[in-house]
Coordinates of C-alpha atoms and ligand atoms in Angstrom, one line a residue:
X1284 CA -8.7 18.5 -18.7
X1285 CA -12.4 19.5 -18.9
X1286 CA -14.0 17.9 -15.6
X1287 CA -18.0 16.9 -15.1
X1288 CA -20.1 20.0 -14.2
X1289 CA -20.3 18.6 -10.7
X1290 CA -21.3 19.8 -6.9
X1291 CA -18.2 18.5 -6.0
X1292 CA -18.3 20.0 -2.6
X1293 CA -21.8 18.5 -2.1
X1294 CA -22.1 15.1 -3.8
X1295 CA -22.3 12.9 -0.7
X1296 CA -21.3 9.3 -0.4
X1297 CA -23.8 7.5 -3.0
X1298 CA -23.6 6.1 -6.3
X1299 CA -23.3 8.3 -9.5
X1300 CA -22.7 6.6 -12.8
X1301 CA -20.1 7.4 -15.0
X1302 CA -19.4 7.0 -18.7
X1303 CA -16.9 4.0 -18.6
X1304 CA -16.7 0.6 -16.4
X1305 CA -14.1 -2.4 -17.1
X1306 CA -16.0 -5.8 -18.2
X1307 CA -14.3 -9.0 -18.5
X1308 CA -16.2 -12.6 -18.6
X1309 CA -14.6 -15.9 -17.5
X1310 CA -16.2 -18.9 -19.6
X1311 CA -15.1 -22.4 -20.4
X1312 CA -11.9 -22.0 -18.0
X1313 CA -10.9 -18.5 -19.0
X1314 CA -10.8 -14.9 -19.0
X1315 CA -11.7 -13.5 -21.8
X1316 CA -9.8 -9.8 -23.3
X1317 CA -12.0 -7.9 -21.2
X1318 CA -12.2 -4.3 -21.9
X1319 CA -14.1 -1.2 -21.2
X1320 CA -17.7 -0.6 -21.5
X1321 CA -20.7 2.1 -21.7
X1322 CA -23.1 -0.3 -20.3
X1323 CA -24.0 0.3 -17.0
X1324 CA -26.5 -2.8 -16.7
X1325 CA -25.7 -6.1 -16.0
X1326 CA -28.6 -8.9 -17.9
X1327 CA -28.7 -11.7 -16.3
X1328 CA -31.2 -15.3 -15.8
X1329 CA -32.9 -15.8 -13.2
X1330 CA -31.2 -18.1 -12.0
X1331 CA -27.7 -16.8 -11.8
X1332 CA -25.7 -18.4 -9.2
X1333 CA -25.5 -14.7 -7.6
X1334 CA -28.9 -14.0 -7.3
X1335 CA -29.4 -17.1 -5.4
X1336 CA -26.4 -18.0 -3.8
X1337 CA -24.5 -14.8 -3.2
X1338 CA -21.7 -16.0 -4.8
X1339 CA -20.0 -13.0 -5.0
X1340 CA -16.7 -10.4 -3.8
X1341 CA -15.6 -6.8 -4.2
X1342 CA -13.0 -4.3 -3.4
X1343 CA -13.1 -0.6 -2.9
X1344 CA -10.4 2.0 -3.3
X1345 CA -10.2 5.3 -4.5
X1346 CA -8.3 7.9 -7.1
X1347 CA -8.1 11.2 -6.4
X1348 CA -5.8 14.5 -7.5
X1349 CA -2.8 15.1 -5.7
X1350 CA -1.0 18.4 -5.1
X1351 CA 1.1 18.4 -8.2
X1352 CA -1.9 17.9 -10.4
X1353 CA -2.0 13.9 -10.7
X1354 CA -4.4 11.5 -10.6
X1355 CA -3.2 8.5 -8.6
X1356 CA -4.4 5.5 -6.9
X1357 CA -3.4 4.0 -3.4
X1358 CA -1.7 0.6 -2.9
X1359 CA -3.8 -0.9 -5.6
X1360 CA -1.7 -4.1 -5.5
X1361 CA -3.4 -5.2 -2.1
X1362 CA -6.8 -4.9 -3.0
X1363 CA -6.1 -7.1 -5.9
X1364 CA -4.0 -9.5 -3.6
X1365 CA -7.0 -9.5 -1.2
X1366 CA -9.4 -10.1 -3.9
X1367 CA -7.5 -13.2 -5.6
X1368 CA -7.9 -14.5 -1.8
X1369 CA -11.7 -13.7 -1.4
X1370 CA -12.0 -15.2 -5.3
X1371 CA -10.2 -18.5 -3.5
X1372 CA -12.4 -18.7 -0.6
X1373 CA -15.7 -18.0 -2.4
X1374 CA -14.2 -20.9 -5.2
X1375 CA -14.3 -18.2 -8.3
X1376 CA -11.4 -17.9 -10.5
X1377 CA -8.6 -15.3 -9.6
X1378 CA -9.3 -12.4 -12.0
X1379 CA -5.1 -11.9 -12.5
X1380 CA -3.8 -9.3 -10.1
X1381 CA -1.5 -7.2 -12.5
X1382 CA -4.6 -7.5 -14.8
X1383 CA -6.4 -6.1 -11.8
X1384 CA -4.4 -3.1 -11.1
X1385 CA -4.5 -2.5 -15.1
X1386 CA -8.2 -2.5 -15.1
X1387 CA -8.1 -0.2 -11.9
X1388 CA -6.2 2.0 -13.8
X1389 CA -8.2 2.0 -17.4
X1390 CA -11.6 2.5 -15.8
X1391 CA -9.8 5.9 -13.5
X1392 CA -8.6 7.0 -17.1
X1393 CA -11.2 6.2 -18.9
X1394 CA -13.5 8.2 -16.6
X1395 CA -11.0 10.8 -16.0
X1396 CA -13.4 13.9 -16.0
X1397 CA -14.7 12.2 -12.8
X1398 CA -12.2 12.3 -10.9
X1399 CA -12.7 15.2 -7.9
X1400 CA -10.3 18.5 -8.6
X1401 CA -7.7 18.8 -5.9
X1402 CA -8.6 20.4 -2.8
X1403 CA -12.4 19.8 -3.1
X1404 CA -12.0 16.6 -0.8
X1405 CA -13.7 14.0 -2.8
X1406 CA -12.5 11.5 -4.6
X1407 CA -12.9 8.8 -6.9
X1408 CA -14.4 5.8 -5.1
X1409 CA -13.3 2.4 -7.7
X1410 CA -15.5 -0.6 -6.8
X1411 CA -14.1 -4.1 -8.1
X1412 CA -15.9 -6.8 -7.9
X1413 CA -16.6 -10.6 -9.2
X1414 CA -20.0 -12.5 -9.3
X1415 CA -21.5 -16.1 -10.7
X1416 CA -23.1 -15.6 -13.6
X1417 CA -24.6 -18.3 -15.3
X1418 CA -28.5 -20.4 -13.8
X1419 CA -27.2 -22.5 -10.4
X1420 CA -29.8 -24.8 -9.1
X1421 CA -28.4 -27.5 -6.7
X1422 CA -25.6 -25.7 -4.2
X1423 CA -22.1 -25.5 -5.8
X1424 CA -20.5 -22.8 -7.8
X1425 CA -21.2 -20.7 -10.8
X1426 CA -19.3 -22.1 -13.8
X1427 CA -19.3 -18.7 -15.5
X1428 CA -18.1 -15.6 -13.9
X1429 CA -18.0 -12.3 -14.8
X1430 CA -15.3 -9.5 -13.3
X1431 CA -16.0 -5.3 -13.5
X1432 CA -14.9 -2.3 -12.2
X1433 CA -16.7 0.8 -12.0
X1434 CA -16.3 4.1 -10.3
X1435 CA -18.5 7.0 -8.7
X1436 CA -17.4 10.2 -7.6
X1437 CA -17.9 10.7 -4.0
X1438 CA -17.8 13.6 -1.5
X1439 CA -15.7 14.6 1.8
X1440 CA -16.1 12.1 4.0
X1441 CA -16.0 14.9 7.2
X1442 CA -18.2 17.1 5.8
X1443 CA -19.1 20.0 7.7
X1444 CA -16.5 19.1 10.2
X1445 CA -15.3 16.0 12.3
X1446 CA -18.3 14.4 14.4
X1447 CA -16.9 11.9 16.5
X1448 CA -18.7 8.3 16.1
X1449 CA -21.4 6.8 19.1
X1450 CA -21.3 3.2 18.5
X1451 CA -22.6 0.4 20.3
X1452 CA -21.3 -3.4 21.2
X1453 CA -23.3 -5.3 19.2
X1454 CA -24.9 -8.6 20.3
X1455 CA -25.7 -9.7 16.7
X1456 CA -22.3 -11.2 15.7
X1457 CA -20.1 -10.7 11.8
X1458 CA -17.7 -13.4 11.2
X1459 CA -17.9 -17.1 12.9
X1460 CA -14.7 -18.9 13.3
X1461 CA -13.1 -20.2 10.2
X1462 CA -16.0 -18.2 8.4
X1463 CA -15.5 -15.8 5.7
X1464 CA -15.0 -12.8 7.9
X1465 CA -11.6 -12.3 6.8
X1466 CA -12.5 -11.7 2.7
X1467 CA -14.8 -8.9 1.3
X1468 CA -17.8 -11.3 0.1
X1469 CA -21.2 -9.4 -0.4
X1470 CA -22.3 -12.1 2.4
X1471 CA -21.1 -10.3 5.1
X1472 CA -23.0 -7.3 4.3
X1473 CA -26.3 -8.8 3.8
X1474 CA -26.5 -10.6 7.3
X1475 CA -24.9 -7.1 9.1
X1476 CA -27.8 -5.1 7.4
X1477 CA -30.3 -6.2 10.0
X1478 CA -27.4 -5.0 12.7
X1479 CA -26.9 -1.5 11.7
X1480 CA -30.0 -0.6 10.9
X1481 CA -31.5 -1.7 14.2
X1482 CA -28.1 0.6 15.6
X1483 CA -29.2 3.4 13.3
X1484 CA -33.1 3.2 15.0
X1485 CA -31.6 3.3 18.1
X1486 CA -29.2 6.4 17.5
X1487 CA -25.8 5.0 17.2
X1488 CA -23.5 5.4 14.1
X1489 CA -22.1 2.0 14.1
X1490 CA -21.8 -1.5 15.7
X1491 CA -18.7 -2.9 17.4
X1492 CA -18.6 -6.6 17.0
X1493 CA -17.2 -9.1 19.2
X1494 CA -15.5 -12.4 18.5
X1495 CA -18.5 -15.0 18.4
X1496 CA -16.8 -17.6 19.9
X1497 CA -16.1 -16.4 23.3
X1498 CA -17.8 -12.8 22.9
X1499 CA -15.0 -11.6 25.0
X1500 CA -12.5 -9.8 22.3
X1501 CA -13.2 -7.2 20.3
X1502 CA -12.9 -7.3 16.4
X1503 CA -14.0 -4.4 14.0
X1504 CA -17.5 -2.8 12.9
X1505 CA -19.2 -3.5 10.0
X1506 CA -17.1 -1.8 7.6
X1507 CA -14.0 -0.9 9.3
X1508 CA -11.3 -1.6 11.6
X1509 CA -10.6 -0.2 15.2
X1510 CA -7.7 1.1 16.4
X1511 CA -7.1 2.5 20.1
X1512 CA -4.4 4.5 21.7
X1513 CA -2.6 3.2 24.8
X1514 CA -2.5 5.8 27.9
X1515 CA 1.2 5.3 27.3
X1516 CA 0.3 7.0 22.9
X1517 CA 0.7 3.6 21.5
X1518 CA -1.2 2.2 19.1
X1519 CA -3.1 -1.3 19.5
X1520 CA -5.3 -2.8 17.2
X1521 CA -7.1 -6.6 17.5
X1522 CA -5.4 -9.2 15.9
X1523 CA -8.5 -12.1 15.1
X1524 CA -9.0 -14.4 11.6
X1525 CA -12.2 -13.3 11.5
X1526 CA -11.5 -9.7 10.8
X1527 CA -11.0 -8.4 7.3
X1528 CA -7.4 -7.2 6.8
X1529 CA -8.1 -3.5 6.0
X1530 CA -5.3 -1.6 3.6
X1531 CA -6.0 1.9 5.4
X1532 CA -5.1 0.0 8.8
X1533 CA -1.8 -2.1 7.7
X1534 CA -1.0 1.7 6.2
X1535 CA -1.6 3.0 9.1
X1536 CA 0.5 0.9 12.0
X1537 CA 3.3 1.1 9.0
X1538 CA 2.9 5.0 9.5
X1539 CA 3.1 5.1 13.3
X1540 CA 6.3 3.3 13.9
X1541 CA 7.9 4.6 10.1
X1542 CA 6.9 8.4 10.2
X1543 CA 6.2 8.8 13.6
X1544 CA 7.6 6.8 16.0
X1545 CA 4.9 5.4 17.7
X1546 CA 4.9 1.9 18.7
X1547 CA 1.8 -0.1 17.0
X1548 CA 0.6 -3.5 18.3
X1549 CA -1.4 -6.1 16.9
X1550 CA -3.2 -8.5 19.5
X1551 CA -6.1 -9.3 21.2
X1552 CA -8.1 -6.6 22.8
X1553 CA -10.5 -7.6 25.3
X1554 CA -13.7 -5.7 26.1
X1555 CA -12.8 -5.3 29.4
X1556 CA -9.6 -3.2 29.1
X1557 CA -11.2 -0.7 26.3
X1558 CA -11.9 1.7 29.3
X1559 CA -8.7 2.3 29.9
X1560 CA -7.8 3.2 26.5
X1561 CA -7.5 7.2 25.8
X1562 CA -8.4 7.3 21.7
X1563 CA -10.3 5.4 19.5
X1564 CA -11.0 5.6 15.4
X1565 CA -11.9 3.1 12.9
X1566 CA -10.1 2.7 9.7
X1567 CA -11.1 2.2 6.3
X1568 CA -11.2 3.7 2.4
X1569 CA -13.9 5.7 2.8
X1570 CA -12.4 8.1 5.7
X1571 CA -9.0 7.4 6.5
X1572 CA -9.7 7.4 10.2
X1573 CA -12.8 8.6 11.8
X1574 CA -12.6 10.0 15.2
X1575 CA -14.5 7.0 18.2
X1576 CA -16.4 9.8 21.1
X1577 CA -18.2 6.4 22.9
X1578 CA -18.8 2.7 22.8
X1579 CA -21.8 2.2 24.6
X1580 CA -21.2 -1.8 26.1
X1581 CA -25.0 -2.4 27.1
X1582 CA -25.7 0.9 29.1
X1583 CA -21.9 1.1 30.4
X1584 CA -20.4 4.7 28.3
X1585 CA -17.1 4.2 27.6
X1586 CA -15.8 7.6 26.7
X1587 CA -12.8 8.3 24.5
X1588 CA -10.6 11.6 23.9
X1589 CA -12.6 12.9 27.3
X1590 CA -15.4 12.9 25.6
X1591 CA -14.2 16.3 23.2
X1592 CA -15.4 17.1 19.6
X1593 CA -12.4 16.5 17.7
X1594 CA -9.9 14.2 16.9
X1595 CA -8.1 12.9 19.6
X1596 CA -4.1 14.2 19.0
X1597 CA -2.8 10.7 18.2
X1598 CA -5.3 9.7 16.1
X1599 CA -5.4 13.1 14.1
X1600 CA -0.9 13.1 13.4
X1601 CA -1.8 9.5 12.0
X1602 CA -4.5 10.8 9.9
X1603 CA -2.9 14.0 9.2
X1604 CA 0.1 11.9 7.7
X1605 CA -1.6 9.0 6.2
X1606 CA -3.2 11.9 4.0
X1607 CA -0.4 13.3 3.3
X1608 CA 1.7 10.6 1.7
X1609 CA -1.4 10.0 0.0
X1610 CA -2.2 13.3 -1.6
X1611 CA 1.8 13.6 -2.5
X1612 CA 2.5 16.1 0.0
X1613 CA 5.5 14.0 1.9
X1614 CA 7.0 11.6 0.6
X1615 CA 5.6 7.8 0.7
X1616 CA 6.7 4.4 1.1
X1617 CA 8.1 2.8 -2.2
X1618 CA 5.2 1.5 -4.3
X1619 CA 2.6 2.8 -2.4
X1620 CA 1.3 5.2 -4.6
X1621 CA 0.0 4.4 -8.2
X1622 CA 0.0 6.9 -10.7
X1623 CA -3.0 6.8 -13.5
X1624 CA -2.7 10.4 -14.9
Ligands
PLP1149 C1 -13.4 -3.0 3.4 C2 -13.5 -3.3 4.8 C3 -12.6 -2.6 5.7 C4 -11.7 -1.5 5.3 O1 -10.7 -2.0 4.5 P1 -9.8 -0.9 3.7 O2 -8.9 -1.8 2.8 O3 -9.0 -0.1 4.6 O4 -10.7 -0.1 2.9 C5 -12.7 -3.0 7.1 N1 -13.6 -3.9 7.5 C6 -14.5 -4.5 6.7 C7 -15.4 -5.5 7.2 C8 -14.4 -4.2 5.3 O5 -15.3 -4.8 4.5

């Protein structure tokens, strides 16, 4: 196949549009056919439920080419499970999720000459997501709804080589009890944007947050989950309603104890005992796992991996096999790999 003329090696982690995105409107009770599309814009009134009540979800995955020159997809299923349970949360109808994977699937093909060669380390970042359409003046839900998928090619996430994170414990919090910190709704986002950028002005990479209830426990950052080794090489990782279940994360404890022997534990992690852990990395899409130098709790450095530029060793064998199964080098778990192309 003829691919894009495209800096591949260079293209960052932005938006780039592409010649094909899925479109399907819900209206008077129902999804309609949907289909694909060359319309990259999105009319709507001024009104629209979205614009003024951010009623709205997504998902994010990613294709990419494999060794044995496919194009495939990763656990596609759980973003549209996860999806039908932000849609039920957020009250917008479930876009089906086998009609979900399909229209995963159309939009990767569709946009095929997109998808990053093999070996170049980008990929194919997919971005699902729902919003309400139609003019919403008093608070309650849209009544019309419309579901699409596009996609943007996106670089290595290490490029140049693996920096290790310097993030901070946050005092702005993400999720409140029995909030919505548990589904992808654009919400979250829009009240952590005041949180990282402050992080960003004062040097760190990202923010930890803490459970808001008794800001005793920690959770995840803004955009990914945490994982820590044990100074025994097990993996823990919090356990909280209020932290959204990442795929790359469930893969990952699944790849520990299946591949590699490791135990993996689930459970609350308090702020205090993070010192004595030897590794940390978050988890999530864009990067698998990225390598966690410090935590900086309000002046105290807590210092992971002594403090080296690399991957810690347990963290890297997770990531190193994680990548593997994905990119078809070793074998994977049934039904964990979709194939598009
Ligand atoms: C999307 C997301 C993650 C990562 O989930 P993956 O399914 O692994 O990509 C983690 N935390 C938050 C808050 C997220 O929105």
């Amino acid at each position: 196949m003829q691919k894009k003329d495209l800096d591949w090696k260079n293209i960052g982690f932005g938006y780039t549009q592409t010649d094909y995105r899925y479109v399907s409107n819900y209206k008077n009770g129902a999804w309609d056919e949907g289909g694909l599309s060359t319309d990259a814009n999105i009319v709507l009134g001024e009104c629209a439920c979205v614009l003024q009540y951010a009623q709205t979800c997504f998902e994010g995955l990613k294709a990419y080419s494999t060794a044995d020159g496919k194009i495939v997809c990763f656990r596609p299923d759980l973003n549209a499970t996860r999806m039908a349970d932000s849609c039920r949360r957020m009250k917008m109808p479930v876009f089906p999720e086998e009609k979900f994977v399909e229209a995963v699937v159309e939009t990767v093909k569709a946009n095929a000459q997109f998808v990053p060669p093999y070996g170049t380390g980008a990929s194919l970042y997919i971005r699902p997501y729902m919003f309400g359409a139609d003019a919403i003046l008093g608070v309650k839900p849209a009544n019309e709804f419309q579901f699409r998928v596009f996609c943007s090619p996106v670089g290595p996430y290490f490029k140049g080589g693996v920096k290790p994170l310097h993030l901070r414990i946050s005092d702005y919090d993400r999720a409140a009890p029995r909030g919505t910190g548990h589904i992808k709704a654009g919400l979250n986002y829009a009240m952590s944007l005041y949180a990282i950028v402050d992080a960003h002005e004062k040097g760190y990479d990202e923010n930890v947050y803490l459970d808001s209830a008794t800001r005793t426990h920690i959770e995840e950052t803004g955009g990914a989950n945490i994982i820590f080794v044990t100074k025994e090489g097990n993996i823990v990782t919090p356990k909280s309603d209020t932290i959204l279940p990442s795929i790359t994360r469930r893969s990952l404890l699944q790849v520990a104890t299946d591949y590699l022997g490791i135990k993996a534990e689930e459970r609350e992690i308090s702020i205090d005992e993070i010192s004595s852990f030897t590794e940390c990395g978050l988890c999530g899409t864009a990067a698998v796992i990225s390598p966690v130098g410090t935590i900086d709790d309000h002046g105290k450095i807590i210092t992971f991996n002594e403090g080296k530029n690399e991957m810690g060793p347990v963290i890297k064998r997770l990531y190193e096999t994680l990548r593997a199964i994905q990119m078809c080098e070793i074998p994977a778990p049934k039904g964990w790999i979709k194939e598009i192309l």
